[in-house]
PDB file of C-alpha atoms and ligand atoms in Angstrom:
ATOM      1  CA  MET A   1      93.284  41.055  59.571  1.00  0.00           C
ATOM      2  CA  LYS A   2      94.787  38.640  62.377  1.00  0.00           C
ATOM      3  CA  LYS A   3      91.862  36.218  62.207  1.00  0.00           C
ATOM      4  CA  GLU A   4      91.957  35.920  58.321  1.00  0.00           C
ATOM      5  CA  TYR A   5      95.786  35.283  58.570  1.00  0.00           C
ATOM      6  CA  GLU A   6      95.313  32.753  61.100  1.00  0.00           C
ATOM      7  CA  ILE A   7      92.505  30.748  58.916  1.00  0.00           C
ATOM      8  CA  MET A   8      94.628  31.257  55.775  1.00  0.00           C
ATOM      9  CA  ILE A   9      97.731  29.313  57.442  1.00  0.00           C
ATOM     10  CA  LYS A  10      95.265  27.029  59.182  1.00  0.00           C
ATOM     11  CA  ALA A  11      93.654  26.150  55.718  1.00  0.00           C
ATOM     12  CA  VAL A  12      97.336  26.080  53.852  1.00  0.00           C
ATOM     13  CA  LYS A  13      98.668  23.573  55.960  1.00  0.00           C
ATOM     14  CA  ARG A  14      95.644  21.283  56.303  1.00  0.00           C
ATOM     15  CA  ALA A  15      95.432  21.312  52.490  1.00  0.00           C
ATOM     16  CA  ALA A  16      99.445  20.432  52.429  1.00  0.00           C
ATOM     17  CA  ALA A  17      99.007  17.558  54.948  1.00  0.00           C
ATOM     18  CA  LEU A  18      95.942  16.217  52.936  1.00  0.00           C
ATOM     19  CA  ALA A  19      98.086  16.352  49.879  1.00  0.00           C
ATOM     20  CA  LYS A  20     101.294  14.776  51.248  1.00  0.00           C
ATOM     21  CA  ARG A  21      99.121  11.905  52.482  1.00  0.00           C
ATOM     22  CA  GLN A  22      97.799  10.893  48.989  1.00  0.00           C
ATOM     23  CA  ILE A  23     101.386  11.383  47.367  1.00  0.00           C
ATOM     24  CA  GLY A  24     101.312   8.289  45.104  1.00  0.00           C
ATOM     25  CA  LYS A  25      97.801   7.181  45.677  1.00  0.00           C
ATOM     26  CA  VAL A  26      96.033   9.341  43.338  1.00  0.00           C
ATOM     27  CA  VAL A  27      95.329   8.703  39.664  1.00  0.00           C
ATOM     28  CA  TYR A  28      94.870  11.442  37.522  1.00  0.00           C
ATOM     29  CA  GLU A  29      92.400  12.955  34.885  1.00  0.00           C
ATOM     30  CA  LEU A  30      92.828  15.159  31.866  1.00  0.00           C
ATOM     31  CA  LYS A  31      91.021  18.465  32.042  1.00  0.00           C
ATOM     32  CA  GLY A  32      92.713  19.213  28.518  1.00  0.00           C
ATOM     33  CA  ARG A  33      95.895  18.324  26.649  1.00  0.00           C
ATOM     34  CA  SER A  34      98.503  17.775  29.361  1.00  0.00           C
ATOM     35  CA  ASN A  35      96.576  19.443  31.965  1.00  0.00           C
ATOM     36  CA  LEU A  36      95.919  17.009  34.878  1.00  0.00           C
ATOM     37  CA  VAL A  37      93.624  17.169  37.873  1.00  0.00           C
ATOM     38  CA  THR A  38      93.644  14.488  40.440  1.00  0.00           C
ATOM     39  CA  ALA A  39      91.154  13.546  43.405  1.00  0.00           C
ATOM     40  CA  ALA A  40      93.761  15.267  46.008  1.00  0.00           C
ATOM     41  CA  ASP A  41      93.432  18.496  44.074  1.00  0.00           C
ATOM     42  CA  ILE A  42      89.607  18.310  44.420  1.00  0.00           C
ATOM     43  CA  ALA A  43      90.173  17.375  48.141  1.00  0.00           C
ATOM     44  CA  CYS A  44      92.382  20.203  49.254  1.00  0.00           C
ATOM     45  CA  GLN A  45      90.306  22.764  47.561  1.00  0.00           C
ATOM     46  CA  LYS A  46      86.963  21.785  49.294  1.00  0.00           C
ATOM     47  CA  GLU A  47      89.297  21.571  52.609  1.00  0.00           C
ATOM     48  CA  ILE A  48      90.276  24.883  52.096  1.00  0.00           C
ATOM     49  CA  VAL A  49      87.067  26.446  51.096  1.00  0.00           C
ATOM     50  CA  LYS A  50      85.244  24.588  54.096  1.00  0.00           C
ATOM     51  CA  ILE A  51      87.736  26.307  56.709  1.00  0.00           C
ATOM     52  CA  ILE A  52      87.470  29.771  54.909  1.00  0.00           C
ATOM     53  CA  SER A  53      83.768  29.852  54.503  1.00  0.00           C
ATOM     54  CA  LYS A  54      82.924  28.540  58.270  1.00  0.00           C
ATOM     55  CA  ALA A  55      85.218  31.642  59.390  1.00  0.00           C
ATOM     56  CA  PHE A  56      84.090  34.123  56.459  1.00  0.00           C
ATOM     57  CA  PRO A  57      80.931  33.006  54.879  1.00  0.00           C
ATOM     58  CA  GLU A  58      80.491  36.446  53.368  1.00  0.00           C
ATOM     59  CA  HIS A  59      83.901  35.720  51.438  1.00  0.00           C
ATOM     60  CA  ALA A  60      84.160  34.856  47.936  1.00  0.00           C
ATOM     61  CA  PHE A  61      86.505  32.402  45.772  1.00  0.00           C
ATOM     62  CA  LEU A  62      88.505  32.275  42.708  1.00  0.00           C
ATOM     63  CA  ALA A  63      89.750  28.556  42.571  1.00  0.00           C
ATOM     64  CA  GLU A  64      91.494  26.543  40.100  1.00  0.00           C
ATOM     65  CA  GLU A  65      89.078  23.464  40.124  1.00  0.00           C
ATOM     66  CA  LYS A  66      85.147  23.367  39.372  1.00  0.00           C
ATOM     67  CA  GLN A  67      83.213  23.625  42.592  1.00  0.00           C
ATOM     68  CA  PRO A  68      79.624  23.961  42.512  1.00  0.00           C
ATOM     69  CA  GLY A  69      78.107  26.773  44.955  1.00  0.00           C
ATOM     70  CA  LEU A  70      81.273  28.765  45.326  1.00  0.00           C
ATOM     71  CA  LYS A  71      80.609  32.565  45.793  1.00  0.00           C
ATOM     72  CA  LYS A  72      82.307  34.385  43.120  1.00  0.00           C
ATOM     73  CA  GLU A  73      81.791  37.991  43.966  1.00  0.00           C
ATOM     74  CA  GLY A  74      82.726  40.318  46.791  1.00  0.00           C
ATOM     75  CA  ARG A  75      84.968  42.737  48.178  1.00  0.00           C
ATOM     76  CA  TYR A  76      87.096  39.694  49.571  1.00  0.00           C
ATOM     77  CA  VAL A  77      88.108  37.040  47.513  1.00  0.00           C
ATOM     78  CA  TRP A  78      90.390  34.279  48.256  1.00  0.00           C
ATOM     79  CA  VAL A  79      92.221  32.894  45.580  1.00  0.00           C
ATOM     80  CA  ILE A  80      92.926  29.112  45.842  1.00  0.00           C
ATOM     81  CA  ASP A  81      95.473  26.955  43.716  1.00  0.00           C
ATOM     82  CA  PRO A  82      94.872  23.455  45.949  1.00  0.00           C
ATOM     83  CA  ILE A  83      97.879  21.956  44.358  1.00  0.00           C
ATOM     84  CA  ASP A  84      99.963  24.158  42.109  1.00  0.00           C
ATOM     85  CA  GLY A  85     102.146  21.826  39.960  1.00  0.00           C
ATOM     86  CA  THR A  86      99.596  18.992  39.734  1.00  0.00           C
ATOM     87  CA  THR A  87     101.588  17.261  36.971  1.00  0.00           C
ATOM     88  CA  ASN A  88     104.679  17.144  39.370  1.00  0.00           C
ATOM     89  CA  TYR A  89     102.279  15.895  41.980  1.00  0.00           C
ATOM     90  CA  ALA A  90     100.505  13.033  39.624  1.00  0.00           C
ATOM     91  CA  HIS A  91     103.994  11.711  38.827  1.00  0.00           C
ATOM     92  CA  THR A  92     105.574  12.337  42.472  1.00  0.00           C
ATOM     93  CA  PHE A  93     108.144  14.538  41.093  1.00  0.00           C
ATOM     94  CA  ALA A  94     108.617  16.072  44.637  1.00  0.00           C
ATOM     95  CA  HIS A  95     107.808  19.735  43.514  1.00  0.00           C
ATOM     96  CA  SER A  96     104.157  20.848  44.287  1.00  0.00           C
ATOM     97  CA  ALA A  97     102.643  23.512  46.615  1.00  0.00           C
ATOM     98  CA  VAL A  98      99.309  24.488  47.894  1.00  0.00           C
ATOM     99  CA  SER A  99      98.833  28.369  47.311  1.00  0.00           C
ATOM    100  CA  VAL A 100      96.285  30.605  48.947  1.00  0.00           C
ATOM    101  CA  ALA A 101      95.788  34.639  48.694  1.00  0.00           C
ATOM    102  CA  LEU A 102      93.131  36.807  50.236  1.00  0.00           C
ATOM    103  CA  THR A 103      92.646  39.527  47.925  1.00  0.00           C
ATOM    104  CA  ASP A 104      90.532  43.166  48.616  1.00  0.00           C
ATOM    105  CA  ASN A 105      89.106  44.783  45.938  1.00  0.00           C
ATOM    106  CA  GLY A 106      91.400  42.569  43.547  1.00  0.00           C
ATOM    107  CA  GLU A 107      94.378  43.623  45.456  1.00  0.00           C
ATOM    108  CA  PRO A 108      96.174  40.873  46.969  1.00  0.00           C
ATOM    109  CA  ILE A 109      96.801  41.681  50.920  1.00  0.00           C
ATOM    110  CA  MET A 110      98.180  38.404  52.141  1.00  0.00           C
ATOM    111  CA  GLY A 111      99.275  34.971  50.772  1.00  0.00           C
ATOM    112  CA  ALA A 112     100.873  31.744  51.609  1.00  0.00           C
ATOM    113  CA  VAL A 113     102.156  29.094  49.559  1.00  0.00           C
ATOM    114  CA  MET A 114     103.245  25.943  51.305  1.00  0.00           C
ATOM    115  CA  ASP A 115     105.727  22.975  49.497  1.00  0.00           C
ATOM    116  CA  ILE A 116     103.859  19.951  49.856  1.00  0.00           C
ATOM    117  CA  PHE A 117     106.958  17.561  49.860  1.00  0.00           C
ATOM    118  CA  LYS A 118     109.403  19.784  51.745  1.00  0.00           C
ATOM    119  CA  GLY A 119     107.086  21.517  54.371  1.00  0.00           C
ATOM    120  CA  GLU A 120     108.332  24.643  53.425  1.00  0.00           C
ATOM    121  CA  LEU A 121     105.750  27.691  54.212  1.00  0.00           C
ATOM    122  CA  PHE A 122     106.205  31.086  52.342  1.00  0.00           C
ATOM    123  CA  THR A 123     104.134  34.005  53.284  1.00  0.00           C
ATOM    124  CA  ALA A 124     103.595  37.470  52.834  1.00  0.00           C
ATOM    125  CA  VAL A 125     101.379  40.407  54.067  1.00  0.00           C
ATOM    126  CA  LYS A 126     100.949  43.467  52.232  1.00  0.00           C
ATOM    127  CA  GLY A 127     103.618  46.235  53.532  1.00  0.00           C
ATOM    128  CA  LYS A 128     104.960  43.754  56.389  1.00  0.00           C
ATOM    129  CA  GLY A 129     107.396  41.785  54.197  1.00  0.00           C
ATOM    130  CA  ALA A 130     107.760  37.952  53.051  1.00  0.00           C
ATOM    131  CA  LYS A 131     108.806  35.028  55.216  1.00  0.00           C
ATOM    132  CA  LEU A 132     109.936  31.357  54.792  1.00  0.00           C
ATOM    133  CA  ASN A 133     109.013  29.569  57.766  1.00  0.00           C
ATOM    134  CA  GLY A 134     108.325  32.591  60.020  1.00  0.00           C
ATOM    135  CA  LYS A 135     112.308  34.239  59.220  1.00  0.00           C
ATOM    136  CA  LYS A 136     112.290  37.278  56.682  1.00  0.00           C
ATOM    137  CA  ILE A 137     113.129  36.608  53.198  1.00  0.00           C
ATOM    138  CA  LYS A 138     114.557  38.774  50.483  1.00  0.00           C
ATOM    139  CA  VAL A 139     115.086  38.550  46.888  1.00  0.00           C
ATOM    140  CA  SER A 140     118.853  37.990  45.484  1.00  0.00           C
ATOM    141  CA  SER A 141     121.347  41.022  44.813  1.00  0.00           C
ATOM    142  CA  VAL A 142     122.510  39.633  41.386  1.00  0.00           C
ATOM    143  CA  ALA A 143     122.604  42.695  39.272  1.00  0.00           C
ATOM    144  CA  LYS A 144     123.262  41.209  35.536  1.00  0.00           C
ATOM    145  CA  LEU A 145     121.501  38.822  33.601  1.00  0.00           C
ATOM    146  CA  LYS A 146     124.923  37.121  32.743  1.00  0.00           C
ATOM    147  CA  ASP A 147     125.186  36.190  36.350  1.00  0.00           C
ATOM    148  CA  SER A 148     121.786  35.013  36.909  1.00  0.00           C
ATOM    149  CA  LEU A 149     119.890  31.836  37.726  1.00  0.00           C
ATOM    150  CA  LEU A 150     116.741  31.762  35.813  1.00  0.00           C
ATOM    151  CA  ILE A 151     113.182  29.793  35.646  1.00  0.00           C
ATOM    152  CA  THR A 152     110.645  29.438  33.470  1.00  0.00           C
ATOM    153  CA  GLY A 153     107.252  27.371  32.789  1.00  0.00           C
ATOM    154  CA  PHE A 154     105.258  26.290  29.600  1.00  0.00           C
ATOM    155  CA  PRO A 155     101.579  26.550  29.453  1.00  0.00           C
ATOM    156  CA  TYR A 156      99.678  23.575  28.556  1.00  0.00           C
ATOM    157  CA  ASP A 157      98.707  25.056  25.179  1.00  0.00           C
ATOM    158  CA  ARG A 158     101.802  23.695  23.320  1.00  0.00           C
ATOM    159  CA  ALA A 159     101.137  25.405  20.202  1.00  0.00           C
ATOM    160  CA  PRO A 160     103.015  28.643  20.757  1.00  0.00           C
ATOM    161  CA  ILE A 161     105.815  26.656  22.102  1.00  0.00           C
ATOM    162  CA  ARG A 162     107.961  26.322  18.910  1.00  0.00           C
ATOM    163  CA  LYS A 163     107.496  29.950  17.458  1.00  0.00           C
ATOM    164  CA  VAL A 164     107.568  31.721  20.909  1.00  0.00           C
ATOM    165  CA  HIS A 165     108.656  29.851  24.015  1.00  0.00           C
ATOM    166  CA  ILE A 166     111.325  27.942  22.650  1.00  0.00           C
ATOM    167  CA  PRO A 167     113.355  31.132  21.078  1.00  0.00           C
ATOM    168  CA  ILE A 168     112.914  32.966  24.036  1.00  0.00           C
ATOM    169  CA  PHE A 169     114.012  30.062  26.322  1.00  0.00           C
ATOM    170  CA  ALA A 170     117.184  29.817  23.923  1.00  0.00           C
ATOM    171  CA  ASP A 171     117.956  33.631  24.262  1.00  0.00           C
ATOM    172  CA  PHE A 172     118.014  33.422  28.253  1.00  0.00           C
ATOM    173  CA  LEU A 173     119.970  30.199  28.179  1.00  0.00           C
ATOM    174  CA  PHE A 174     122.711  31.924  26.119  1.00  0.00           C
ATOM    175  CA  GLU A 175     122.282  35.173  28.216  1.00  0.00           C
ATOM    176  CA  SER A 176     122.122  33.665  32.164  1.00  0.00           C
ATOM    177  CA  HIS A 177     123.954  30.797  34.220  1.00  0.00           C
ATOM    178  CA  ASP A 178     121.266  28.487  33.240  1.00  0.00           C
ATOM    179  CA  VAL A 179     117.265  28.181  33.244  1.00  0.00           C
ATOM    180  CA  ARG A 180     115.285  25.957  35.202  1.00  0.00           C
ATOM    181  CA  ARG A 181     111.961  24.647  34.818  1.00  0.00           C
ATOM    182  CA  SER A 182     110.159  23.480  38.157  1.00  0.00           C
ATOM    183  CA  GLY A 183     106.558  22.844  37.149  1.00  0.00           C
ATOM    184  CA  SER A 184     105.107  24.944  40.038  1.00  0.00           C
ATOM    185  CA  ALA A 185     104.415  28.903  39.347  1.00  0.00           C
ATOM    186  CA  ALA A 186     103.734  29.379  43.031  1.00  0.00           C
ATOM    187  CA  LEU A 187     107.156  27.774  44.148  1.00  0.00           C
ATOM    188  CA  ASP A 188     108.960  29.558  41.488  1.00  0.00           C
ATOM    189  CA  CYS A 189     107.592  32.915  42.847  1.00  0.00           C
ATOM    190  CA  CYS A 190     108.826  31.754  46.390  1.00  0.00           C
ATOM    191  CA  TRP A 191     111.982  30.742  45.129  1.00  0.00           C
ATOM    192  CA  ILE A 192     112.567  34.400  43.487  1.00  0.00           C
ATOM    193  CA  ALA A 193     111.385  36.096  46.613  1.00  0.00           C
ATOM    194  CA  CYS A 194     114.291  34.328  48.640  1.00  0.00           C
ATOM    195  CA  GLY A 195     116.900  34.412  46.378  1.00  0.00           C
ATOM    196  CA  ARG A 196     117.177  31.012  45.332  1.00  0.00           C
ATOM    197  CA  ALA A 197     116.878  32.071  41.679  1.00  0.00           C
ATOM    198  CA  ASP A 198     116.683  35.832  39.835  1.00  0.00           C
ATOM    199  CA  GLY A 199     113.960  35.374  37.417  1.00  0.00           C
ATOM    200  CA  TYR A 200     111.235  33.866  36.399  1.00  0.00           C
ATOM    201  CA  TRP A 201     109.193  34.305  33.324  1.00  0.00           C
ATOM    202  CA  GLU A 202     105.877  32.324  32.096  1.00  0.00           C
ATOM    203  CA  PHE A 203     103.300  32.872  29.461  1.00  0.00           C
ATOM    204  CA  SER A 204      99.540  31.792  30.287  1.00  0.00           C
ATOM    205  CA  ILE A 205      99.522  30.897  34.048  1.00  0.00           C
ATOM    206  CA  ASN A 206      96.267  31.786  35.780  1.00  0.00           C
ATOM    207  CA  PRO A 207      95.791  33.991  38.781  1.00  0.00           C
ATOM    208  CA  TRP A 208      95.396  31.269  41.036  1.00  0.00           C
ATOM    209  CA  ASP A 209      99.103  30.221  40.278  1.00  0.00           C
ATOM    210  CA  CYS A 210     100.544  33.315  41.005  1.00  0.00           C
ATOM    211  CA  CYS A 211      98.389  35.689  43.256  1.00  0.00           C
ATOM    212  CA  ALA A 212     100.042  34.476  46.578  1.00  0.00           C
ATOM    213  CA  GLY A 213     103.540  34.211  44.769  1.00  0.00           C
ATOM    214  CA  THR A 214     103.259  37.890  43.251  1.00  0.00           C
ATOM    215  CA  LEU A 215     102.654  39.450  46.612  1.00  0.00           C
ATOM    216  CA  ILE A 216     105.470  37.119  48.444  1.00  0.00           C
ATOM    217  CA  ILE A 217     107.983  38.286  45.398  1.00  0.00           C
ATOM    218  CA  LYS A 218     106.908  41.850  45.973  1.00  0.00           C
ATOM    219  CA  GLU A 219     107.006  41.843  49.909  1.00  0.00           C
ATOM    220  CA  ALA A 220     110.562  40.356  49.512  1.00  0.00           C
ATOM    221  CA  GLY A 221     111.801  43.477  47.757  1.00  0.00           C
ATOM    222  CA  GLY A 222     111.347  41.944  44.119  1.00  0.00           C
ATOM    223  CA  LYS A 223     109.005  43.315  41.024  1.00  0.00           C
ATOM    224  CA  VAL A 224     106.240  41.754  39.009  1.00  0.00           C
ATOM    225  CA  THR A 225     104.990  42.872  35.883  1.00  0.00           C
ATOM    226  CA  ASP A 226     103.305  41.606  32.655  1.00  0.00           C
ATOM    227  CA  PHE A 227     105.923  41.485  29.072  1.00  0.00           C
ATOM    228  CA  LYS A 228     105.402  45.391  29.148  1.00  0.00           C
ATOM    229  CA  GLY A 229     106.639  45.956  32.417  1.00  0.00           C
ATOM    230  CA  ARG A 230     102.999  46.817  33.556  1.00  0.00           C
ATOM    231  CA  GLU A 231     102.163  45.860  36.932  1.00  0.00           C
ATOM    232  CA  PHE A 232      98.865  43.609  37.032  1.00  0.00           C
ATOM    233  CA  SER A 233      95.680  45.898  36.846  1.00  0.00           C
ATOM    234  CA  GLU A 234      93.078  43.137  37.808  1.00  0.00           C
ATOM    235  CA  LEU A 235      92.919  39.902  39.320  1.00  0.00           C
ATOM    236  CA  GLU A 236      91.687  38.261  36.055  1.00  0.00           C
ATOM    237  CA  ARG A 237      95.049  39.486  34.297  1.00  0.00           C
ATOM    238  CA  TYR A 238      97.315  37.795  36.862  1.00  0.00           C
ATOM    239  CA  GLY A 239      99.704  35.443  35.107  1.00  0.00           C
ATOM    240  CA  ALA A 240      98.558  36.095  31.319  1.00  0.00           C
ATOM    241  CA  GLU A 241     102.338  37.575  31.004  1.00  0.00           C
ATOM    242  CA  PHE A 242     104.347  36.727  33.956  1.00  0.00           C
ATOM    243  CA  LEU A 243     107.765  38.058  34.900  1.00  0.00           C
ATOM    244  CA  GLY A 244     108.898  38.073  38.362  1.00  0.00           C
ATOM    245  CA  SER A 245     112.386  39.242  39.491  1.00  0.00           C
ATOM    246  CA  ASN A 246     114.806  40.415  42.037  1.00  0.00           C
ATOM    247  CA  GLY A 247     114.079  43.836  40.105  1.00  0.00           C
ATOM    248  CA  LYS A 248     117.889  44.386  39.332  1.00  0.00           C
ATOM    249  CA  ILE A 249     117.348  42.424  36.150  1.00  0.00           C
ATOM    250  CA  HIS A 250     113.990  43.230  35.298  1.00  0.00           C
ATOM    251  CA  LYS A 251     114.752  45.282  32.435  1.00  0.00           C
ATOM    252  CA  GLU A 252     117.230  42.982  30.973  1.00  0.00           C
ATOM    253  CA  MET A 253     114.675  40.355  31.064  1.00  0.00           C
ATOM    254  CA  LEU A 254     111.771  42.562  29.284  1.00  0.00           C
ATOM    255  CA  LYS A 255     114.300  43.263  26.522  1.00  0.00           C
ATOM    256  CA  ILE A 256     114.994  39.683  25.868  1.00  0.00           C
ATOM    257  CA  ILE A 257     111.580  38.484  25.776  1.00  0.00           C
ATOM    258  CA  ASN A 258     110.223  41.416  23.634  1.00  0.00           C
ATOM    259  CA  LYS A 259     113.150  40.829  21.065  1.00  0.00           C
ATOM    260  CA  THR A 260     111.192  37.714  20.150  1.00  0.00           C
ATOM    261  CA  LEU A 261     107.525  39.168  20.667  1.00  0.00           C
ATOM    262  CA  GLY A 262     108.617  42.178  18.486  1.00  0.00           C
ATOM    263  CA  CYS A 263     109.311  39.879  15.790  1.00  0.00           C
ATOM    264  CA  LEU A 264     105.677  38.170  15.845  1.00  0.00           C
TER     265      LEU A 264
HETATM  266  C1  LIG B 301     100.769  24.817  36.812  1.00  0.00           C
HETATM  267  C2  LIG B 301     102.381  26.161  37.048  1.00  0.00           C
HETATM  268  C3  LIG B 301     103.442  25.752  36.229  1.00  0.00           C
HETATM  269  C4  LIG B 301     102.938  25.895  34.649  1.00  0.00           C
HETATM  270  C5  LIG B 301     101.921  24.693  34.174  1.00  0.00           C
HETATM  271  C6  LIG B 301     100.637  24.601  35.393  1.00  0.00           C
HETATM  272  P1  LIG B 301      98.956  24.017  37.821  1.00  0.00           P
HETATM  273  O1  LIG B 301      99.880  25.038  37.392  1.00  0.00           O
HETATM  274  O2  LIG B 301     102.313  25.912  38.402  1.00  0.00           O
HETATM  275  O3  LIG B 301     104.077  26.771  36.570  1.00  0.00           O
HETATM  276  O4  LIG B 301     104.253  25.689  33.794  1.00  0.00           O
HETATM  277  O5  LIG B 301     101.657  24.616  32.907  1.00  0.00           O
HETATM  278  O6  LIG B 301      99.840  25.886  35.026  1.00  0.00           O
HETATM  279  O7  LIG B 301      97.997  23.342  36.630  1.00  0.00           O
HETATM  280  O8  LIG B 301      99.860  22.999  38.222  1.00  0.00           O
HETATM  281  O9  LIG B 301      98.071  24.532  39.178  1.00  0.00           O
END
């Protein structure tokens, strides 16, 4: 898998550099209610696909942006978010990343997330740990929710916000040190993995938002499940309900989330 890793890093760095050159120079379009896409998203995805397809023409892709002719079925599937945190990127709110993961029969085996603005590169290979700029990282040692810093996000579909997301947000706000809403799921996962925060929950993110980040959290000693505490069983289910943590506060977070979900 050495070649796959090298190609993954090449693709992520090339896309991050392309996105960085375009900061502030691209207009956005709406794919849906508050769901933005820019020309940079499209260009970065095409560049990533070009690099990977040249090296591995038989591999398939699960990518955020529509791209005609992409092979979708196969043992090896590359999961791509060319710019995660597109709304941030479009507004030059400096917190967006390129996220690429390679899966083998639906199981992430390597992943890379590169912060477009800061240049931080988070990587993980299954069974070999997680790194930030080549140095091993691990989740925080915070053992209690009341001592934690949390992260969340909100889906583009704003409908369930008032009845579901705000009550859960409020519960966590009162049960933790504080809650951050960054706008990039991939970076949220990486910040849990390196101990900058202790738990991240979000409804309705996509496999491309969190596939690499899920592996990076796990390889850094953390835990990722849905809101019933189950590991993701298939690629398509990644992110429908996302809870990533340092493992130590996972049960407390599940209890808070299900307090509201149980009332619905
Ligand atoms: C975004 C996620 C973010 C979430 C947004 C959106 P995108 O991904 O990274 O966590 O809150 O709703 O899904 O669309 O920028 O790739």
